[in-house]
Every structure is written in structure tokens, then in C-alpha cells.
Short mmCIF file of N, CA and C in Angstrom, two decimals:
data_model
loop_
_atom_site.label_atom_id
_atom_site.label_comp_id
_atom_site.label_asym_id
_atom_site.label_seq_id
_atom_site.Cartn_x
_atom_site.Cartn_y
_atom_site.Cartn_z
N MET A 1 -23.67 14.47 6.70
CA MET A 1 -22.80 14.09 5.85
C MET A 1 -22.12 12.73 6.09
N GLN A 2 -22.19 11.85 4.90
CA GLN A 2 -21.80 10.51 5.00
C GLN A 2 -20.32 10.46 4.94
N PRO A 3 -19.57 9.60 5.67
CA PRO A 3 -18.27 9.60 5.39
C PRO A 3 -17.80 8.77 4.12
N VAL A 4 -16.74 9.22 3.52
CA VAL A 4 -16.17 8.56 2.12
C VAL A 4 -15.82 7.15 2.42
N PRO A 5 -16.53 6.26 1.55
CA PRO A 5 -16.05 4.83 2.00
C PRO A 5 -14.73 4.50 1.49
N PHE A 6 -14.05 3.62 2.34
CA PHE A 6 -12.69 3.35 1.90
C PHE A 6 -12.62 2.19 0.76
N VAL A 7 -11.86 2.54 -0.22
CA VAL A 7 -11.63 1.59 -1.21
C VAL A 7 -10.21 1.19 -1.14
N PRO A 8 -9.95 -0.01 -0.80
CA PRO A 8 -8.52 -0.41 -0.51
C PRO A 8 -7.58 -0.43 -1.87
N TRP A 9 -8.14 -0.54 -3.05
CA TRP A 9 -7.45 -0.68 -4.25
C TRP A 9 -7.35 0.61 -5.10
N VAL A 10 -7.76 1.65 -4.47
CA VAL A 10 -7.53 3.13 -5.26
C VAL A 10 -6.62 4.03 -4.52
N TRP A 11 -5.64 4.54 -5.15
CA TRP A 11 -4.78 5.46 -4.60
C TRP A 11 -5.51 6.78 -4.03
N ARG A 12 -5.17 7.17 -2.76
CA ARG A 12 -5.76 8.23 -2.08
C ARG A 12 -5.01 9.49 -2.16
N ASP A 13 -3.54 9.36 -2.48
CA ASP A 13 -2.65 10.37 -2.37
C ASP A 13 -2.14 10.55 -3.73
N PRO A 14 -2.54 11.60 -4.42
CA PRO A 14 -2.27 11.88 -5.75
C PRO A 14 -0.85 12.40 -6.00
N SER A 15 0.01 12.57 -5.00
CA SER A 15 1.23 13.37 -5.08
C SER A 15 2.28 12.62 -5.84
N TRP A 16 2.04 11.28 -6.24
CA TRP A 16 3.04 10.38 -7.11
C TRP A 16 2.90 10.83 -8.40
N ALA A 17 1.85 11.56 -8.76
CA ALA A 17 1.57 12.24 -10.21
C ALA A 17 2.27 13.58 -10.43
N ASP A 18 3.08 14.00 -9.44
CA ASP A 18 3.66 15.41 -9.47
C ASP A 18 4.65 15.47 -10.67
N GLU A 19 5.00 14.44 -11.32
CA GLU A 19 6.11 14.54 -12.31
C GLU A 19 5.40 14.71 -13.64
N PRO A 20 5.73 15.95 -14.25
CA PRO A 20 4.94 16.47 -15.40
C PRO A 20 5.32 15.79 -16.77
N GLU A 21 6.41 14.88 -16.85
CA GLU A 21 6.88 14.43 -17.94
C GLU A 21 6.08 13.15 -18.27
N HIS A 22 5.38 12.76 -17.35
CA HIS A 22 4.36 11.48 -17.47
C HIS A 22 2.86 12.00 -18.00
N ASP A 23 2.31 11.32 -18.90
CA ASP A 23 0.94 11.71 -19.20
C ASP A 23 0.03 10.77 -18.39
N GLU A 24 -1.30 11.14 -18.34
CA GLU A 24 -2.31 10.53 -17.75
C GLU A 24 -2.55 9.17 -17.79
N ALA A 25 -2.47 8.73 -19.04
CA ALA A 25 -2.66 7.23 -19.41
C ALA A 25 -1.46 6.34 -18.83
N GLU A 26 -0.15 6.89 -18.96
CA GLU A 26 1.01 6.30 -18.59
C GLU A 26 0.88 6.15 -17.07
N LEU A 27 0.37 7.14 -16.30
CA LEU A 27 0.35 7.17 -14.98
C LEU A 27 -0.46 6.16 -14.44
N ALA A 28 -1.80 6.01 -15.10
CA ALA A 28 -2.86 5.12 -14.67
C ALA A 28 -2.40 3.66 -14.83
N ARG A 29 -1.47 3.28 -15.73
CA ARG A 29 -0.88 1.97 -15.85
C ARG A 29 -0.20 1.52 -14.74
N ARG A 30 0.95 2.29 -14.46
CA ARG A 30 1.61 1.79 -13.14
C ARG A 30 2.27 2.99 -12.37
N PRO A 31 1.40 3.50 -11.66
CA PRO A 31 2.05 4.91 -10.85
C PRO A 31 2.96 4.39 -9.87
N ASP A 32 2.97 3.23 -9.38
CA ASP A 32 3.94 2.59 -8.44
C ASP A 32 5.26 2.32 -8.72
N THR A 33 5.55 2.17 -9.98
CA THR A 33 6.83 1.78 -10.58
C THR A 33 7.94 2.75 -10.04
N GLY A 34 7.69 4.11 -9.96
CA GLY A 34 8.78 5.08 -9.68
C GLY A 34 8.74 5.09 -8.13
N LEU A 35 8.23 4.10 -7.28
CA LEU A 35 8.50 4.19 -5.91
C LEU A 35 9.45 2.99 -5.53
N ILE A 36 9.88 2.34 -6.45
CA ILE A 36 10.67 1.13 -5.95
C ILE A 36 12.04 1.67 -5.26
N GLY A 37 12.06 0.96 -4.01
CA GLY A 37 13.24 1.51 -3.25
C GLY A 37 13.00 2.56 -2.09
N TYR A 38 11.74 3.11 -2.14
CA TYR A 38 11.27 4.08 -1.21
C TYR A 38 11.03 3.25 0.07
N GLU A 39 11.44 3.85 1.20
CA GLU A 39 11.12 3.42 2.58
C GLU A 39 9.67 3.44 2.74
N VAL A 40 9.15 2.49 3.57
CA VAL A 40 7.69 2.52 3.80
C VAL A 40 7.39 2.75 5.20
N GLU A 41 6.73 3.74 5.72
CA GLU A 41 6.52 4.06 7.20
C GLU A 41 5.02 3.83 7.63
N ALA A 42 4.87 2.97 8.68
CA ALA A 42 3.58 2.76 9.22
C ALA A 42 3.31 3.85 10.15
N THR A 43 2.08 3.95 10.70
CA THR A 43 1.91 5.16 11.71
C THR A 43 2.86 4.94 12.91
N ASP A 44 3.30 3.72 13.41
CA ASP A 44 4.23 3.56 14.39
C ASP A 44 5.72 3.14 14.09
N GLY A 45 6.24 3.53 12.97
CA GLY A 45 7.51 3.39 12.46
C GLY A 45 7.72 2.68 11.05
N GLY A 46 9.14 2.39 10.80
CA GLY A 46 9.35 1.85 9.51
C GLY A 46 8.99 0.32 9.39
N ILE A 47 8.62 -0.09 8.08
CA ILE A 47 8.31 -1.49 8.04
C ILE A 47 9.20 -1.94 6.97
N GLY A 48 9.84 -1.29 6.10
CA GLY A 48 10.67 -1.91 4.91
C GLY A 48 10.74 -1.00 3.77
N LYS A 49 10.69 -1.50 2.60
CA LYS A 49 10.93 -0.69 1.40
C LYS A 49 10.08 -1.26 0.26
N ILE A 50 9.73 -0.37 -0.73
CA ILE A 50 9.17 -1.04 -2.04
C ILE A 50 10.14 -2.02 -2.54
N ASP A 51 9.64 -3.10 -2.83
CA ASP A 51 10.56 -4.22 -3.28
C ASP A 51 10.75 -4.03 -4.91
N ASP A 52 12.00 -4.52 -5.32
CA ASP A 52 12.34 -4.24 -6.70
C ASP A 52 11.41 -5.20 -7.68
N ASP A 53 10.79 -6.20 -7.07
CA ASP A 53 9.81 -7.09 -7.64
C ASP A 53 8.46 -6.65 -7.66
N ASN A 54 8.18 -5.30 -7.53
CA ASN A 54 6.68 -4.61 -7.43
C ASN A 54 6.05 -4.91 -8.50
N ALA A 55 6.76 -4.99 -9.58
CA ALA A 55 5.87 -5.01 -10.88
C ALA A 55 5.23 -6.53 -11.04
N LYS A 56 5.72 -7.50 -10.17
CA LYS A 56 5.00 -8.87 -10.23
C LYS A 56 3.59 -8.74 -9.56
N VAL A 57 3.27 -7.72 -8.74
CA VAL A 57 1.86 -7.64 -8.40
C VAL A 57 0.99 -6.69 -9.10
N PRO A 58 -0.25 -6.73 -9.03
CA PRO A 58 -1.20 -5.81 -9.84
C PRO A 58 -0.79 -4.39 -9.43
N ASN A 59 -1.05 -3.38 -10.30
CA ASN A 59 -0.83 -2.01 -10.19
C ASN A 59 -1.48 -1.35 -8.99
N ASP A 60 -2.63 -2.29 -8.40
CA ASP A 60 -3.12 -1.46 -7.26
C ASP A 60 -2.59 -2.02 -5.99
N CYS A 61 -1.51 -2.31 -5.91
CA CYS A 61 -0.90 -3.11 -4.75
C CYS A 61 0.61 -2.70 -4.70
N LEU A 62 1.23 -2.52 -3.47
CA LEU A 62 2.79 -2.28 -3.31
C LEU A 62 3.30 -3.54 -2.72
N MET A 63 4.35 -4.04 -3.13
CA MET A 63 5.07 -5.35 -2.67
C MET A 63 6.27 -4.74 -1.63
N ILE A 64 6.19 -4.92 -0.34
CA ILE A 64 7.11 -4.52 0.61
C ILE A 64 7.93 -5.60 1.09
N SER A 65 9.34 -5.14 1.00
CA SER A 65 10.40 -6.30 1.45
C SER A 65 10.60 -5.75 3.00
N THR A 66 10.22 -6.62 3.93
CA THR A 66 10.23 -6.11 5.36
C THR A 66 11.42 -6.29 5.95
N GLY A 67 12.41 -6.89 5.34
CA GLY A 67 13.80 -7.38 5.99
C GLY A 67 13.54 -8.16 7.29
N PRO A 68 14.22 -7.90 8.33
CA PRO A 68 14.11 -8.85 9.56
C PRO A 68 12.93 -8.30 10.30
N TRP A 69 12.10 -7.27 10.10
CA TRP A 69 11.11 -6.74 10.96
C TRP A 69 10.00 -7.87 10.99
N ILE A 70 9.64 -8.60 9.93
CA ILE A 70 8.60 -9.78 10.08
C ILE A 70 9.51 -10.95 9.42
N PHE A 71 10.60 -11.29 9.90
CA PHE A 71 11.27 -12.51 9.48
C PHE A 71 11.85 -12.53 8.17
N GLY A 72 11.90 -11.32 7.46
CA GLY A 72 12.28 -11.19 5.95
C GLY A 72 10.93 -11.56 5.16
N ARG A 73 9.88 -11.47 5.72
CA ARG A 73 8.61 -11.63 4.78
C ARG A 73 8.24 -10.48 3.81
N THR A 74 7.79 -10.76 2.74
CA THR A 74 7.44 -9.86 1.81
C THR A 74 5.85 -9.85 1.98
N VAL A 75 5.39 -8.49 2.30
CA VAL A 75 4.07 -8.08 2.34
C VAL A 75 3.66 -7.52 1.09
N VAL A 76 2.17 -7.52 0.70
CA VAL A 76 1.72 -6.67 -0.37
C VAL A 76 0.50 -5.92 0.35
N LEU A 77 0.60 -4.63 0.13
CA LEU A 77 -0.38 -3.68 0.63
C LEU A 77 -1.18 -3.09 -0.63
N PRO A 78 -2.69 -2.96 -0.27
CA PRO A 78 -3.42 -2.23 -1.41
C PRO A 78 -2.93 -0.74 -1.23
N VAL A 79 -3.10 -0.18 -2.48
CA VAL A 79 -2.45 1.33 -2.47
C VAL A 79 -3.34 2.14 -1.64
N GLY A 80 -4.62 1.80 -1.42
CA GLY A 80 -5.55 2.65 -0.61
C GLY A 80 -5.06 2.97 0.77
N VAL A 81 -4.15 2.19 1.16
CA VAL A 81 -3.49 2.39 2.67
C VAL A 81 -2.49 3.44 2.67
N VAL A 82 -2.24 3.94 1.44
CA VAL A 82 -1.06 5.13 1.39
C VAL A 82 -1.56 6.42 1.66
N ARG A 83 -1.22 6.89 2.72
CA ARG A 83 -1.67 8.35 3.28
C ARG A 83 -1.10 9.31 2.32
N ARG A 84 0.48 9.39 2.22
CA ARG A 84 1.17 10.30 1.48
C ARG A 84 2.28 9.65 0.89
N VAL A 85 3.00 10.39 -0.24
CA VAL A 85 4.14 9.83 -0.62
C VAL A 85 5.01 11.13 -0.57
N ASP A 86 6.27 11.07 0.02
CA ASP A 86 7.31 12.22 -0.05
C ASP A 86 8.35 11.89 -0.70
N HIS A 87 8.36 12.52 -1.96
CA HIS A 87 9.51 12.24 -3.04
C HIS A 87 10.90 12.68 -2.51
N SER A 88 10.83 13.69 -1.87
CA SER A 88 12.25 14.42 -1.45
C SER A 88 12.91 13.42 -0.47
N GLU A 89 12.02 12.84 0.57
CA GLU A 89 12.70 11.82 1.28
C GLU A 89 12.61 10.45 0.91
N ARG A 90 11.94 9.98 -0.24
CA ARG A 90 11.85 8.86 -0.68
C ARG A 90 11.23 7.98 0.22
N LYS A 91 9.96 8.40 0.90
CA LYS A 91 9.20 7.36 1.79
C LYS A 91 7.79 7.50 1.45
N VAL A 92 7.43 6.43 1.58
CA VAL A 92 5.73 6.18 1.47
C VAL A 92 5.04 5.99 2.67
N TYR A 93 4.17 6.77 3.21
CA TYR A 93 3.70 6.87 4.48
C TYR A 93 2.20 5.95 4.42
N VAL A 94 1.88 4.92 5.19
CA VAL A 94 0.72 4.36 5.10
C VAL A 94 0.00 4.45 6.43
N ASP A 95 -1.29 4.28 6.42
CA ASP A 95 -2.20 4.87 7.52
C ASP A 95 -2.54 3.77 8.31
N ARG A 96 -1.69 2.58 8.52
CA ARG A 96 -1.88 1.38 9.30
C ARG A 96 -0.54 1.18 10.24
N THR A 97 -0.87 0.35 11.36
CA THR A 97 0.13 0.18 12.25
C THR A 97 0.84 -1.02 11.83
N LYS A 98 2.13 -1.25 12.48
CA LYS A 98 2.93 -2.35 12.20
C LYS A 98 2.12 -3.76 12.60
N ASP A 99 1.37 -3.62 13.57
CA ASP A 99 0.69 -4.86 13.96
C ASP A 99 -0.47 -5.08 12.82
N GLN A 100 -1.22 -4.00 12.43
CA GLN A 100 -2.07 -4.37 11.42
C GLN A 100 -1.55 -4.95 9.97
N ILE A 101 -0.41 -4.47 9.61
CA ILE A 101 0.28 -4.92 8.57
C ILE A 101 0.82 -6.32 8.75
N ARG A 102 1.41 -6.67 9.94
CA ARG A 102 1.70 -8.02 10.19
C ARG A 102 0.81 -8.94 10.14
N ASN A 103 -0.50 -8.63 10.51
CA ASN A 103 -1.64 -9.51 10.61
C ASN A 103 -2.51 -9.58 9.40
N ALA A 104 -1.90 -8.87 8.49
CA ALA A 104 -2.86 -8.95 7.25
C ALA A 104 -2.76 -10.32 6.53
N PRO A 105 -3.53 -10.66 5.58
CA PRO A 105 -3.52 -11.94 4.84
C PRO A 105 -2.07 -11.94 3.94
N GLU A 106 -1.54 -12.95 3.96
CA GLU A 106 -0.29 -13.24 3.48
C GLU A 106 -0.51 -13.47 1.88
N TYR A 107 0.25 -12.66 0.97
CA TYR A 107 0.01 -12.67 -0.34
C TYR A 107 0.31 -14.06 -1.04
N ASP A 108 -0.68 -14.38 -1.82
CA ASP A 108 -0.51 -15.68 -2.46
C ASP A 108 -0.81 -15.46 -4.09
N PRO A 109 0.31 -15.66 -4.61
CA PRO A 109 0.46 -15.20 -6.15
C PRO A 109 -0.38 -16.29 -6.82
N ASP A 110 -0.48 -17.49 -6.41
CA ASP A 110 -1.14 -18.56 -7.04
C ASP A 110 -2.75 -18.40 -7.08
N ASN A 111 -3.22 -17.51 -6.11
CA ASN A 111 -4.63 -17.37 -6.01
C ASN A 111 -5.08 -15.95 -5.76
N HIS A 112 -4.80 -15.28 -6.77
CA HIS A 112 -4.99 -13.85 -6.83
C HIS A 112 -6.46 -13.23 -6.18
N GLU A 113 -7.43 -14.01 -6.80
CA GLU A 113 -8.84 -13.55 -6.44
C GLU A 113 -9.06 -13.68 -4.98
N ASP A 114 -8.71 -14.86 -4.55
CA ASP A 114 -9.05 -15.04 -3.06
C ASP A 114 -8.32 -14.12 -2.05
N TYR A 115 -6.94 -13.86 -2.62
CA TYR A 115 -6.04 -12.81 -1.87
C TYR A 115 -6.65 -11.49 -1.86
N ARG A 116 -7.34 -11.16 -3.05
CA ARG A 116 -7.89 -9.74 -3.21
C ARG A 116 -9.00 -9.64 -2.45
N ARG A 117 -9.73 -10.69 -2.28
CA ARG A 117 -11.14 -10.72 -1.48
C ARG A 117 -10.69 -10.55 0.11
N ARG A 118 -9.72 -11.57 0.40
CA ARG A 118 -9.50 -11.38 2.01
C ARG A 118 -8.75 -10.11 2.32
N THR A 119 -7.88 -9.66 1.54
CA THR A 119 -7.10 -8.41 1.74
C THR A 119 -8.14 -7.09 1.63
N GLY A 120 -9.02 -7.28 0.77
CA GLY A 120 -10.11 -6.06 0.70
C GLY A 120 -10.87 -6.00 1.94
N GLU A 121 -11.38 -7.27 2.43
CA GLU A 121 -12.04 -7.31 3.59
C GLU A 121 -11.38 -6.82 4.85
N TYR A 122 -10.09 -7.35 4.95
CA TYR A 122 -9.35 -7.08 6.16
C TYR A 122 -9.02 -5.50 6.16
N TYR A 123 -8.51 -4.95 5.04
CA TYR A 123 -8.27 -3.55 5.36
C TYR A 123 -9.38 -2.55 5.12
N THR A 124 -10.57 -2.99 4.61
CA THR A 124 -11.79 -2.23 4.80
C THR A 124 -12.32 -2.38 6.09
N GLU A 125 -12.04 -3.37 6.76
CA GLU A 125 -12.52 -3.48 8.24
C GLU A 125 -11.55 -2.75 9.15
N SER A 126 -10.45 -2.94 8.89
CA SER A 126 -9.51 -2.08 9.97
C SER A 126 -9.49 -0.49 9.66
N TYR A 127 -9.99 -0.12 8.49
CA TYR A 127 -10.20 1.29 8.21
C TYR A 127 -11.47 1.66 9.11
N ARG A 128 -12.52 0.79 8.80
CA ARG A 128 -13.61 1.29 9.75
C ARG A 128 -13.51 1.46 11.13
N LEU A 129 -12.59 0.57 11.77
CA LEU A 129 -12.30 0.51 13.16
C LEU A 129 -11.32 1.70 13.72
N MET A 130 -10.57 2.33 12.61
CA MET A 130 -9.65 3.36 13.05
C MET A 130 -10.35 4.54 13.47
N PRO A 131 -9.43 5.20 14.55
CA PRO A 131 -10.04 6.52 14.76
C PRO A 131 -9.79 7.48 13.76
N PRO A 132 -10.50 8.48 13.57
CA PRO A 132 -10.21 9.55 12.38
C PRO A 132 -8.78 10.10 12.62
N MET A 133 -8.21 10.38 11.44
CA MET A 133 -6.89 10.90 11.43
C MET A 133 -7.00 12.42 11.30
N LEU A 134 -6.47 13.21 12.17
CA LEU A 134 -6.59 14.74 12.18
C LEU A 134 -5.63 15.30 11.38
#
């Protein structure tokens, strides 16, 4: 059996779609907008929250405001790193460590294609090197 390939730009956790008042076409456009303000948890602790300006990045990304954790830096994560979403706790759990996120390519809104290439390569490689989650 071959492992499922990691695709950084595709949601793996469908729980964000549990709200029945939205139709599939609407959810496909911006499934992330309902997550603004949610806390974001790496495998080793909190890293910040979904930024109010999340709509400024493509819908296959999440803009995270890190606060003082990375000197007030804003990071952009591909949605493929989302392990699960807990709506009752208003938390998004990602399957990367704080260091993996800290070392990711910095978001460049002026050169989106290069950013996507570098970020896709970075997270795909980090996924390949991760031990399997139980």
C-alpha cells in the first residue's frame, strides 16, 4: 500500500464544513473565513491566531498572527498542515512544530508564485521527514 501524498494546498480536515447553512459551492470558495480569530496550535504549543486579514491570502492558505512568539511576525501556512479544527474551542490544530513553522519561507505578497513554490517544497519535505502520527 502506497502512502497518500501530502498536498500542501488541500484541506485534509473537513470538519470546518460541518455548518449546514452553507452550500458546497460557497464553502469551496473560502472555507477559512469562518476561522478568523481561532487560536492555532502546533504540535508543541500555541503559535498565534488566524489573522483578521486572512482574506488577503489565497483560500488555500491561513494567515497567522504570531504575536510576540516570532517577534510579531505574520506567517502564512498552507491549509494542508491543518490536522483538525475544533469549533467548540475555536482552535485550529496543525501537524507541524513551532520550529518548522518558524523556519518556513516568509510570505511575500509581491511574488506569490515563488512563495507558493518555496512553501510547497518546504512543507512537502517536512511532511516526508515526519514520523507517522498515531
